[in-house]
C-alpha cells in the first residue's frame, strides 16, 4: 500500500464485502502457520520470504490484524459495564481463537 490514511467509509465497505463473502473458510491460511512450533514456522517463513518478499514486507508492516470472529461479547444485562469475569472469555478468544485468522508472529 501507499502507507497513507484510508477513509473510514472505504474500510467499512471492505469489511462489508468480507462479511458477505459466502465462500468456505480457508483453515489453511497463512495465519495458521504462525501458530506452529517456532522452528517449523521459521522454516516456512524463510520459504515465504524467498518466494514473495514483497508480500511478507507488507504483512510485517501492518499496524494491526483485524479478526472478524462470530463471537458473542454481549453482557448479561444490556447497559451494564463489562466485568473482569465477562472479559476473560473475550481475552481468551482474542489470544487463542481460531488459528487460521490470527497472526502470532
Tab-separated table of C-alpha atoms in Angstrom:
chain	number	residue	atom	x	y	z
A	1	UNK	CA	0.000	0.000	0.000
A	2	UNK	CA	0.872	3.651	-0.165
A	3	UNK	CA	1.105	3.987	3.602
A	4	UNK	CA	-1.457	6.801	3.569
A	5	UNK	CA	-4.649	7.121	5.588
A	6	UNK	CA	-7.680	5.218	4.323
A	7	UNK	CA	-11.133	6.769	4.595
A	8	UNK	CA	-13.405	5.111	7.164
A	9	UNK	CA	-16.090	4.566	4.537
A	10	UNK	CA	-13.642	2.571	2.427
A	11	UNK	CA	-12.744	0.413	5.430
A	12	UNK	CA	-16.432	-0.127	6.226
A	13	UNK	CA	-17.110	-1.121	2.622
A	14	UNK	CA	-14.202	-3.586	2.611
A	15	UNK	CA	-15.374	-5.193	5.852
A	16	UNK	CA	-18.898	-5.433	4.426
A	17	UNK	CA	-17.553	-7.260	1.367
A	18	UNK	CA	-15.614	-9.670	3.568
A	19	UNK	CA	-18.641	-10.383	5.768
A	20	UNK	CA	-20.888	-11.001	2.750
A	21	UNK	CA	-18.409	-13.486	1.221
A	22	UNK	CA	-20.131	-16.897	1.301
A	23	UNK	CA	-17.080	-18.990	0.409
A	24	UNK	CA	-15.934	-21.639	2.876
A	25	UNK	CA	-13.301	-20.523	5.374
A	26	UNK	CA	-9.748	-21.433	4.400
A	27	UNK	CA	-8.486	-23.195	7.513
A	28	UNK	CA	-5.001	-23.447	5.977
A	29	UNK	CA	-4.470	-19.731	5.551
A	30	UNK	CA	-1.129	-18.073	6.121
A	31	UNK	CA	-2.002	-17.095	9.698
A	32	UNK	CA	-2.434	-20.749	10.621
A	33	UNK	CA	1.269	-21.406	10.044
A	34	UNK	CA	2.226	-18.768	12.609
A	35	UNK	CA	0.632	-20.959	15.301
A	36	UNK	CA	3.059	-23.806	14.622
A	37	UNK	CA	6.168	-24.506	16.631
A	38	UNK	CA	8.788	-21.780	16.449
A	39	UNK	CA	11.278	-23.780	14.343
A	40	UNK	CA	8.653	-25.125	11.958
A	41	UNK	CA	7.200	-21.647	11.406
A	42	UNK	CA	10.713	-20.209	10.926
A	43	UNK	CA	11.360	-22.696	8.107
A	44	UNK	CA	8.045	-21.895	6.410
A	45	UNK	CA	8.653	-18.181	6.907
A	46	UNK	CA	12.066	-18.426	5.232
A	47	UNK	CA	10.426	-20.109	2.218
A	48	UNK	CA	7.743	-17.410	2.037
A	49	UNK	CA	10.357	-14.653	2.312
A	50	UNK	CA	12.173	-16.180	-0.661
A	51	UNK	CA	9.022	-16.797	-2.747
A	52	UNK	CA	7.229	-13.491	-2.160
A	53	UNK	CA	9.316	-10.984	-0.195
A	54	UNK	CA	7.076	-8.026	-1.107
A	55	UNK	CA	4.017	-9.692	0.419
A	56	UNK	CA	5.858	-10.563	3.616
A	57	UNK	CA	7.124	-6.975	3.982
A	58	UNK	CA	3.574	-5.711	3.510
A	59	UNK	CA	2.241	-8.122	6.154
A	60	UNK	CA	5.056	-7.257	8.577
A	61	UNK	CA	4.430	-3.537	8.169
A	62	UNK	CA	0.728	-3.838	9.061
A	63	UNK	CA	-0.300	-1.815	12.086
A	64	UNK	CA	-2.719	-4.479	13.314
A	65	UNK	CA	-4.658	-7.594	12.345
A	66	UNK	CA	-8.442	-7.443	12.403
A	67	UNK	CA	-10.128	-10.790	13.179
A	68	UNK	CA	-13.793	-10.871	12.217
A	69	UNK	CA	-14.952	-13.615	14.561
A	70	UNK	CA	-18.518	-14.619	15.205
A	71	UNK	CA	-18.071	-14.425	18.963
A	72	UNK	CA	-20.797	-13.243	21.305
A	73	UNK	CA	-19.413	-10.486	23.545
A	74	UNK	CA	-22.780	-9.487	24.959
A	75	UNK	CA	-23.103	-8.944	28.694
A	76	UNK	CA	-25.786	-10.443	30.865
A	77	UNK	CA	-27.654	-7.142	31.232
A	78	UNK	CA	-27.922	-4.536	28.475
A	79	UNK	CA	-26.292	-1.276	29.515
A	80	UNK	CA	-24.202	-2.879	32.248
A	81	UNK	CA	-20.428	-2.495	32.287
A	82	UNK	CA	-18.254	-5.424	31.337
A	83	UNK	CA	-16.730	-7.008	34.408
A	84	UNK	CA	-13.369	-8.756	34.635
A	85	UNK	CA	-15.256	-12.052	34.676
A	86	UNK	CA	-17.059	-11.069	31.435
A	87	UNK	CA	-13.772	-10.092	29.814
A	88	UNK	CA	-11.875	-13.346	30.426
A	89	UNK	CA	-13.605	-15.371	27.650
A	90	UNK	CA	-13.212	-12.416	25.282
A	91	UNK	CA	-9.488	-12.158	26.033
A	92	UNK	CA	-9.016	-15.917	25.642
A	93	UNK	CA	-10.746	-15.781	22.256
A	94	UNK	CA	-8.510	-12.911	21.187
A	95	UNK	CA	-5.350	-14.721	22.185
A	96	UNK	CA	-6.319	-18.285	21.357
A	97	UNK	CA	-9.100	-18.063	18.805
A	98	UNK	CA	-9.123	-19.914	15.517
A	99	UNK	CA	-5.501	-20.029	14.356
A	100	UNK	CA	-6.400	-19.580	10.695
A	101	UNK	CA	-7.371	-15.938	11.236
A	102	UNK	CA	-4.670	-14.898	13.700
A	103	UNK	CA	-1.099	-13.700	13.209
A	104	UNK	CA	1.076	-14.856	16.089
A	105	UNK	CA	4.432	-13.857	14.625
